[in-house]
CSV table of C-alpha atoms and ligand atoms in Angstrom, one decimal:
chain,number,residue,atom,x,y,z
A,1,MET,CA,8.4,103.5,87.3
A,2,SER,CA,7.9,101.3,90.4
A,3,THR,CA,8.3,103.0,93.7
A,4,GLY,CA,11.1,100.6,94.9
A,5,ARG,CA,13.5,100.1,92.1
A,6,THR,CA,14.7,102.5,89.4
A,7,ARG,CA,17.5,102.5,86.7
A,8,ALA,CA,20.9,104.2,86.7
A,9,PHE,CA,23.8,104.2,84.2
A,10,ARG,CA,26.7,103.4,86.5
A,11,LEU,CA,30.4,103.0,86.4
A,12,THR,CA,31.0,99.8,88.3
A,13,ARG,CA,34.7,99.1,87.5
A,14,TRP,CA,37.6,101.3,86.2
A,15,GLY,CA,38.1,101.0,82.5
A,16,GLY,CA,35.0,98.8,82.1
A,17,PRO,CA,31.8,99.9,80.2
A,18,PRO,CA,29.2,101.6,82.3
A,19,VAL,CA,26.1,99.5,82.8
A,20,LEU,CA,22.4,100.4,83.0
A,21,THR,CA,21.3,98.7,86.2
A,22,GLU,CA,18.4,98.7,88.7
A,23,VAL,CA,19.1,100.6,92.0
A,24,ALA,CA,17.0,101.2,95.1
A,25,ARG,CA,14.9,104.4,95.0
A,26,PRO,CA,16.9,107.1,96.8
A,27,ILE,CA,15.3,108.5,99.9
A,28,PRO,CA,16.0,112.2,100.7
A,29,THR,CA,17.0,113.0,104.3
A,30,ALA,CA,17.8,116.3,106.0
A,31,GLU,CA,18.3,119.0,103.3
A,32,GLU,CA,18.4,116.5,100.4
A,33,VAL,CA,16.1,116.8,97.4
A,34,LEU,CA,15.0,114.0,95.1
A,35,ILE,CA,14.7,114.8,91.4
A,36,GLN,CA,12.9,112.8,88.8
A,37,VAL,CA,15.3,113.1,85.9
A,38,GLU,CA,13.9,114.4,82.6
A,39,ALA,CA,17.2,114.8,80.7
A,40,ALA,CA,20.9,114.2,81.3
A,41,GLY,CA,23.6,115.5,78.9
A,42,LEU,CA,26.7,113.5,77.9
A,43,CYS,CA,30.0,115.3,78.1
A,44,ARG,CA,33.5,114.6,76.8
A,45,SER,CA,34.5,114.5,80.5
A,46,ASP,CA,32.3,111.5,80.9
A,47,LEU,CA,34.5,109.7,78.3
A,48,HIS,CA,37.6,110.6,80.4
A,49,VAL,CA,35.8,109.2,83.5
A,50,VAL,CA,34.8,106.0,81.7
A,51,ASP,CA,38.3,105.5,80.2
A,52,ALA,CA,40.2,106.3,83.4
A,53,ARG,CA,42.5,103.6,84.7
A,54,PRO,CA,42.3,102.6,88.4
A,55,GLY,CA,43.8,105.2,90.7
A,56,VAL,CA,43.7,108.1,88.2
A,57,LEU,CA,40.6,109.8,89.4
A,58,PRO,CA,39.9,110.6,93.1
A,59,TYR,CA,36.5,108.8,93.0
A,60,ARG,CA,35.1,105.7,94.6
A,61,ILE,CA,33.2,103.3,92.4
A,62,PRO,CA,30.4,102.4,91.8
A,63,PHE,CA,28.6,105.6,91.0
A,64,THR,CA,26.0,106.8,88.5
A,65,LEU,CA,27.3,109.0,85.7
A,66,GLY,CA,25.7,112.3,84.6
A,67,HIS,CA,26.7,115.8,85.6
A,68,GLU,CA,24.4,117.8,83.3
A,69,VAL,CA,20.9,117.2,84.6
A,70,ALA,CA,17.4,118.6,84.4
A,71,GLY,CA,14.3,117.2,86.1
A,72,ARG,CA,11.4,117.8,88.4
A,73,VAL,CA,11.5,117.9,92.3
A,74,VAL,CA,9.5,114.9,93.5
A,75,GLU,CA,10.5,114.6,97.2
A,76,ARG,CA,12.3,116.7,99.8
A,77,GLY,CA,14.0,115.9,103.1
A,78,PRO,CA,12.6,117.5,106.2
A,79,LEU,CA,15.1,120.4,106.2
A,80,ALA,CA,15.2,121.0,102.5
A,81,THR,CA,14.9,124.5,101.1
A,82,GLY,CA,14.7,125.8,97.5
A,83,PRO,CA,12.3,124.7,94.7
A,84,ALA,CA,9.1,123.0,95.8
A,85,VAL,CA,7.9,119.6,94.9
A,86,GLY,CA,6.7,119.7,91.3
A,87,GLU,CA,9.1,122.5,90.2
A,88,ARG,CA,11.3,121.8,87.1
A,89,VAL,CA,15.0,122.5,87.7
A,90,VAL,CA,18.5,122.1,86.5
A,91,VAL,CA,21.2,120.9,88.9
A,92,TYR,CA,24.4,122.9,89.6
A,93,GLY,CA,26.9,120.1,89.2
A,94,PRO,CA,30.2,121.1,90.9
A,95,TRP,CA,29.8,120.0,94.6
A,96,GLY,CA,32.5,121.5,96.9
A,97,CYS,CA,32.8,121.5,100.7
A,98,GLY,CA,29.8,123.9,100.9
A,99,SER,CA,31.4,126.1,103.6
A,100,CYS,CA,34.6,127.7,102.3
A,101,ALA,CA,34.7,131.3,101.0
A,102,ARG,CA,34.4,130.1,97.4
A,103,CYS,CA,31.5,127.7,98.1
A,104,ALA,CA,29.7,130.3,100.2
A,105,ALA,CA,29.9,132.6,97.1
A,106,GLY,CA,28.4,129.9,94.9
A,107,ALA,CA,31.7,129.1,93.2
A,108,GLU,CA,31.9,125.5,94.2
A,109,ASN,CA,33.8,124.9,90.9
A,110,TYR,CA,36.8,126.6,92.7
A,111,CYS,CA,36.2,125.2,96.2
A,112,ASP,CA,39.2,126.0,98.5
A,113,ARG,CA,39.1,122.5,100.0
A,114,ARG,CA,39.1,120.6,96.6
A,115,ALA,CA,42.5,119.0,97.4
A,116,ALA,CA,41.2,117.7,100.8
A,117,LEU,CA,38.0,116.5,99.2
A,118,ASP,CA,39.9,114.7,96.5
A,119,ALA,CA,42.2,113.1,99.1
A,120,ASP,CA,39.1,111.8,100.8
A,121,ARG,CA,37.8,110.6,97.4
A,122,VAL,CA,34.6,112.5,97.9
A,123,GLY,CA,34.2,113.3,94.2
A,124,THR,CA,34.0,116.4,92.1
A,125,GLY,CA,30.2,116.5,92.0
A,126,ALA,CA,27.1,115.0,90.3
A,127,GLY,CA,28.1,112.1,88.2
A,128,LEU,CA,31.8,112.6,89.0
A,129,GLY,CA,32.4,110.3,91.9
A,130,ARG,CA,28.9,111.1,93.4
A,131,ASP,CA,25.7,109.6,92.0
A,132,GLY,CA,24.6,111.7,89.0
A,133,GLY,CA,21.7,112.0,86.7
A,134,MET,CA,22.0,109.4,84.0
A,135,ALA,CA,19.1,107.7,85.8
A,136,ASP,CA,15.4,107.8,86.5
A,137,LEU,CA,15.9,109.5,89.9
A,138,MET,CA,18.7,111.6,91.3
A,139,LEU,CA,19.4,112.7,94.9
A,140,VAL,CA,21.0,116.2,95.3
A,141,PRO,CA,22.6,117.4,98.6
A,142,SER,CA,20.6,120.6,98.9
A,143,GLY,CA,17.9,122.6,97.2
A,144,ARG,CA,20.4,125.5,97.2
A,145,ILE,CA,22.0,124.1,94.0
A,146,LEU,CA,18.8,123.8,92.0
A,147,VAL,CA,17.9,126.5,89.5
A,148,PRO,CA,14.2,126.7,88.3
A,149,VAL,CA,13.8,126.4,84.5
A,150,GLY,CA,10.1,127.2,84.1
A,151,ASP,CA,8.7,125.6,81.0
A,152,LEU,CA,12.1,125.2,79.2
A,153,ALA,CA,12.2,121.8,77.5
A,154,ALA,CA,14.3,119.4,79.5
A,155,VAL,CA,16.7,118.6,76.6
A,156,GLN,CA,17.3,122.3,76.3
A,157,ALA,CA,17.7,122.9,80.0
A,158,ALA,CA,20.1,120.0,81.0
A,159,PRO,CA,23.0,121.2,78.7
A,160,LEU,CA,22.8,124.6,80.3
A,161,SER,CA,24.2,123.2,83.6
A,162,ASP,CA,27.5,122.1,82.1
A,163,ALA,CA,28.0,123.0,78.4
A,164,GLY,CA,26.2,126.3,78.8
A,165,LEU,CA,27.6,127.2,82.2
A,166,THR,CA,31.2,126.3,81.1
A,167,ALA,CA,30.9,128.4,77.9
A,168,TYR,CA,29.4,131.3,79.9
A,169,HIS,CA,32.1,131.2,82.5
A,170,ALA,CA,34.8,131.1,79.8
A,171,VAL,CA,33.3,134.1,78.1
A,172,ASP,CA,33.2,135.9,81.4
A,173,THR,CA,36.9,135.4,82.0
A,174,VAL,CA,37.7,137.3,78.7
A,175,ARG,CA,34.8,139.8,78.7
A,176,ARG,CA,36.9,142.7,80.0
A,177,THR,CA,39.2,142.5,76.9
A,178,LEU,CA,36.2,142.6,74.6
A,179,GLY,CA,35.1,146.1,75.7
A,180,ASP,CA,31.6,147.1,74.6
A,181,ASP,CA,32.2,148.2,71.0
A,182,ALA,CA,32.0,146.2,67.8
A,183,SER,CA,35.6,147.0,66.9
A,184,THR,CA,37.0,144.0,68.9
A,185,SER,CA,37.1,140.4,67.7
A,186,VAL,CA,36.9,137.1,69.6
A,187,VAL,CA,37.8,133.7,68.2
A,188,VAL,CA,36.0,130.5,69.1
A,189,LEU,CA,38.1,127.4,68.4
A,190,GLY,CA,36.0,124.3,68.3
A,191,VAL,CA,32.3,124.6,67.6
A,192,GLY,CA,31.0,121.5,69.4
A,193,GLY,CA,28.8,121.1,72.5
A,194,LEU,CA,30.4,124.1,74.3
A,195,GLY,CA,31.6,126.2,71.4
A,196,HIS,CA,28.2,126.6,69.7
A,197,LEU,CA,26.8,127.9,72.9
A,198,ALA,CA,29.8,130.3,73.4
A,199,VAL,CA,29.0,131.8,70.0
A,200,GLN,CA,25.4,132.5,71.1
A,201,ILE,CA,26.5,133.8,74.5
A,202,LEU,CA,29.0,136.2,72.8
A,203,ARG,CA,26.4,137.4,70.4
A,204,ALA,CA,23.9,137.9,73.2
A,205,THR,CA,26.2,139.6,75.7
A,206,THR,CA,28.9,141.4,73.8
A,207,SER,CA,29.3,143.5,70.7
A,208,ALA,CA,32.5,141.7,69.5
A,209,GLN,CA,32.9,140.2,66.0
A,210,VAL,CA,32.8,136.4,66.5
A,211,LEU,CA,35.2,134.3,64.4
A,212,ALA,CA,34.7,130.5,64.5
A,213,VAL,CA,37.2,127.8,63.7
A,214,ASP,CA,36.6,124.1,63.4
A,215,VAL,CA,37.8,121.0,61.4
A,216,ARG,CA,34.3,120.1,60.2
A,217,ASP,CA,32.2,121.9,57.7
A,218,GLU,CA,29.0,121.0,59.6
A,219,ALA,CA,30.4,122.6,62.7
A,220,LEU,CA,31.0,125.9,60.8
A,221,ALA,CA,27.5,125.7,59.5
A,222,LEU,CA,26.3,125.4,63.1
A,223,ALA,CA,28.5,128.4,64.1
A,224,ASP,CA,26.8,130.4,61.3
A,225,GLU,CA,23.3,129.3,62.6
A,226,CYS,CA,24.4,130.5,66.1
A,227,GLY,CA,25.4,133.9,64.8
A,228,ALA,CA,29.1,133.8,64.1
A,229,HIS,CA,30.2,136.6,61.8
A,230,PHE,CA,32.8,134.4,60.1
A,231,GLY,CA,33.9,130.8,60.1
A,232,THR,CA,37.0,129.0,58.7
A,233,LEU,CA,38.4,125.5,58.7
A,234,LEU,CA,41.5,124.9,60.7
A,235,ARG,CA,44.5,125.1,58.3
A,236,PRO,CA,48.2,126.0,58.6
A,237,ASP,CA,47.4,129.7,57.8
A,238,THR,CA,44.4,130.0,60.1
A,239,ALA,CA,46.0,132.6,62.3
A,240,ALA,CA,46.7,134.9,59.3
A,241,VAL,CA,43.2,134.3,57.9
A,242,LEU,CA,41.7,135.3,61.2
A,243,ARG,CA,44.0,138.3,61.7
A,244,SER,CA,43.0,139.6,58.3
A,245,ARG,CA,39.4,139.6,59.6
A,246,THR,CA,40.4,141.8,62.5
A,247,GLY,CA,42.0,144.5,60.3
A,248,GLY,CA,45.4,143.3,61.4
A,249,ALA,CA,45.2,144.1,65.1
A,250,GLY,CA,44.4,140.5,66.1
A,251,ALA,CA,41.7,139.0,68.3
A,252,ALA,CA,41.1,140.7,71.7
A,253,ALA,CA,40.2,137.2,73.0
A,254,VAL,CA,40.4,133.6,72.0
A,255,LEU,CA,38.3,130.8,73.5
A,256,ASP,CA,39.9,127.4,72.8
A,257,PHE,CA,37.3,124.7,73.4
A,258,VAL,CA,39.8,122.1,72.0
A,259,GLY,CA,43.0,122.8,73.9
A,260,SER,CA,45.2,120.8,71.6
A,261,ALA,CA,48.6,121.7,70.0
A,262,SER,CA,46.8,122.3,66.7
A,263,SER,CA,44.3,124.7,68.3
A,264,LEU,CA,46.7,126.5,70.5
A,265,GLU,CA,49.0,127.4,67.7
A,266,PRO,CA,46.5,129.6,65.8
A,267,ALA,CA,45.2,130.8,69.2
A,268,VAL,CA,48.6,132.3,70.0
A,269,GLY,CA,49.1,133.5,66.4
A,270,VAL,CA,45.9,135.5,66.3
A,271,LEU,CA,46.0,137.1,69.8
A,272,ARG,CA,46.2,140.9,70.0
A,273,ALA,CA,48.6,142.5,72.5
A,274,GLY,CA,46.9,142.8,75.8
A,275,GLY,CA,44.4,140.1,74.9
A,276,ALA,CA,43.0,137.1,76.7
A,277,LEU,CA,43.3,133.4,76.0
A,278,ALA,CA,40.9,131.0,77.8
A,279,VAL,CA,41.9,127.3,77.4
A,280,VAL,CA,38.7,125.4,78.1
A,281,GLY,CA,39.3,122.1,76.2
A,282,SER,CA,41.4,119.3,77.7
A,283,GLY,CA,43.0,118.3,74.4
A,284,GLY,CA,46.5,117.8,75.8
A,285,GLY,CA,48.1,120.8,74.1
A,286,GLY,CA,50.6,123.0,75.9
A,287,LEU,CA,51.9,126.6,75.9
A,288,THR,CA,55.3,128.0,76.6
A,289,VAL,CA,55.0,131.2,78.7
A,290,ARG,CA,58.2,133.1,78.3
A,291,LYS,CA,59.3,136.8,77.8
A,292,PRO,CA,60.0,137.5,75.1
A,293,GLY,CA,58.2,134.6,73.5
A,294,ALA,CA,55.4,133.6,71.1
A,295,LEU,CA,52.7,135.1,73.3
A,296,PRO,CA,52.1,138.8,72.7
A,297,PRO,CA,52.8,141.3,75.6
A,298,GLY,CA,50.0,141.7,78.0
A,299,THR,CA,48.4,138.3,77.3
A,300,GLN,CA,46.2,137.0,80.1
A,301,ILE,CA,45.7,133.2,80.1
A,302,SER,CA,42.9,131.4,82.0
A,303,LEU,CA,42.0,127.8,82.5
A,304,PRO,CA,38.3,128.2,83.3
A,305,PHE,CA,36.6,125.2,84.9
A,306,TRP,CA,32.8,124.8,84.8
A,307,GLY,CA,31.1,127.9,86.4
A,308,THR,CA,29.4,129.4,89.4
A,309,LEU,CA,25.8,129.1,90.7
A,310,PRO,CA,25.0,132.8,89.9
A,311,GLU,CA,26.4,132.2,86.4
A,312,LEU,CA,24.1,129.2,86.0
A,313,GLN,CA,21.2,131.4,86.9
A,314,ALA,CA,22.3,133.9,84.3
A,315,VAL,CA,22.6,131.2,81.6
A,316,VAL,CA,19.1,129.9,82.4
A,317,ALA,CA,17.8,133.5,82.1
A,318,LEU,CA,19.4,133.8,78.6
A,319,ALA,CA,17.7,130.6,77.6
A,320,LEU,CA,14.4,131.6,79.0
A,321,LYS,CA,14.5,134.8,77.0
A,322,GLY,CA,15.3,132.9,73.8
A,323,SER,CA,19.0,134.0,73.5
A,324,LEU,CA,20.4,130.5,73.9
A,325,ARG,CA,19.3,127.5,71.9
A,326,VAL,CA,21.1,124.2,72.4
A,327,GLY,CA,21.8,121.9,69.4
A,328,VAL,CA,20.7,118.6,70.8
A,329,GLU,CA,21.0,114.9,69.7
A,330,ARG,CA,18.6,113.0,71.8
A,331,PHE,CA,19.1,109.4,73.0
A,332,ALA,CA,17.0,107.2,75.3
A,333,LEU,CA,18.6,106.4,78.6
A,334,SER,CA,18.6,102.8,77.5
A,335,GLY,CA,20.7,103.9,74.5
A,336,ALA,CA,23.4,105.5,76.7
A,337,ALA,CA,26.1,103.2,75.4
A,338,GLU,CA,25.3,104.1,71.8
A,339,ALA,CA,25.5,107.8,72.7
A,340,ILE,CA,29.0,107.2,74.1
A,341,THR,CA,30.0,105.5,70.9
A,342,ARG,CA,28.7,108.4,68.8
A,343,LEU,CA,30.4,111.0,71.0
A,344,ARG,CA,33.7,109.2,70.7
A,345,SER,CA,33.4,109.1,66.9
A,346,GLY,CA,32.9,112.9,66.8
A,347,GLU,CA,29.6,112.4,65.0
A,348,VAL,CA,27.4,114.2,67.6
A,349,ARG,CA,26.1,117.6,66.3
A,350,GLY,CA,25.8,119.9,69.3
A,351,ARG,CA,25.1,118.1,72.6
A,352,ALA,CA,24.1,114.4,73.2
A,353,VAL,CA,21.3,114.3,75.8
A,354,LEU,CA,19.8,111.1,77.4
A,355,VAL,CA,16.1,111.0,78.1
A,356,PRO,CA,14.7,108.3,80.5
A,357,ASP,CA,12.6,106.0,78.4
B,1,LIG,C1,34.1,117.9,85.0
B,1,LIG,C2,34.9,117.2,85.9
B,1,LIG,C3,36.3,117.1,85.6
B,1,LIG,C4,36.8,117.8,84.5
B,1,LIG,C5,36.0,118.5,83.6
B,1,LIG,C6,34.7,118.5,83.9
B,1,LIG,C7,33.8,119.3,83.0
B,1,LIG,O1,33.1,118.5,82.1
B,1,LIG,C8,32.8,120.2,83.7
B,1,LIG,O2,32.2,121.0,82.8
B,2,LIG,ZN1,31.2,118.2,81.5
B,3,LIG,ZN1,34.4,124.7,99.5
């Protein structure tokens, strides 16, 4: 890689295909840190960004895609803190205002000033209106948002910062209803890039019975490999099939990584009274919250978004101790467009990850 010019996969016009293009080497100033990218995951949210019409997203173009990034620190600004040059890291991707109560607590995913940042079109974070990591090099605003990954393979580390973190945060929003005995059940709807990690996180951090649902046999096979106790294809009677596996009580928690009408229906149908539903996927489905209504009494609903910096540290710790293994489909950075095509077609098994070639 020449010192002056490097490559980046950039969105240059709304609705147009991203392009791999040459950019000037970023120079870190003040607290900034420059990362040599080793891997960048591709997320369904990237498809939403790429397909967005003008004015839909509060972002200024052009910017480099990639909000799920692992790499090595290669240069630091004069005021930089955190991992030293040479250290391998993952990048915490939600970038808030950095000073509100939520950001100060490491919960930049729930920044109190998000509306103001969006109004100023500052962007949601890495690869989301700000230059991300589908590139040879990536500039991050502070070493504070870098988490060391030791000798974890880059294609394993990168997905932890979005798919892994989002799955972990979703599990945490329902953890209280699972208790700590094996008598409770949790349903994972959608065993894709996030769902297969949620199965592993549930098995590693709870005693609950994990019931997996998907529309693809190969996804149920992946769920089984990840430790799910039971898997079933989505069918009209899925709620009844799942409830029968819970001894009739229903599931204490449901994690819906699809979020469509067809996934929310069995989600509501299998919930136990006093249970928790986390809707993670943006599949366009809706729920009617009414009393009395279809939702059982005591239901707690959450719409978890990404996760916190402390949670990312916990996810990396799970991976380092071997409790979290990402199913990865690797693509060269120069093959980013092909990766997008494969993700659109639903053919990717696990998580698509780009590696600079
Ligand atoms: C990022 C930005 C906007 C919506 C959703 C997302 C997720 O992919 C983050 O995990
Ligand atoms: Zn994402
Ligand atoms: Zn903030």
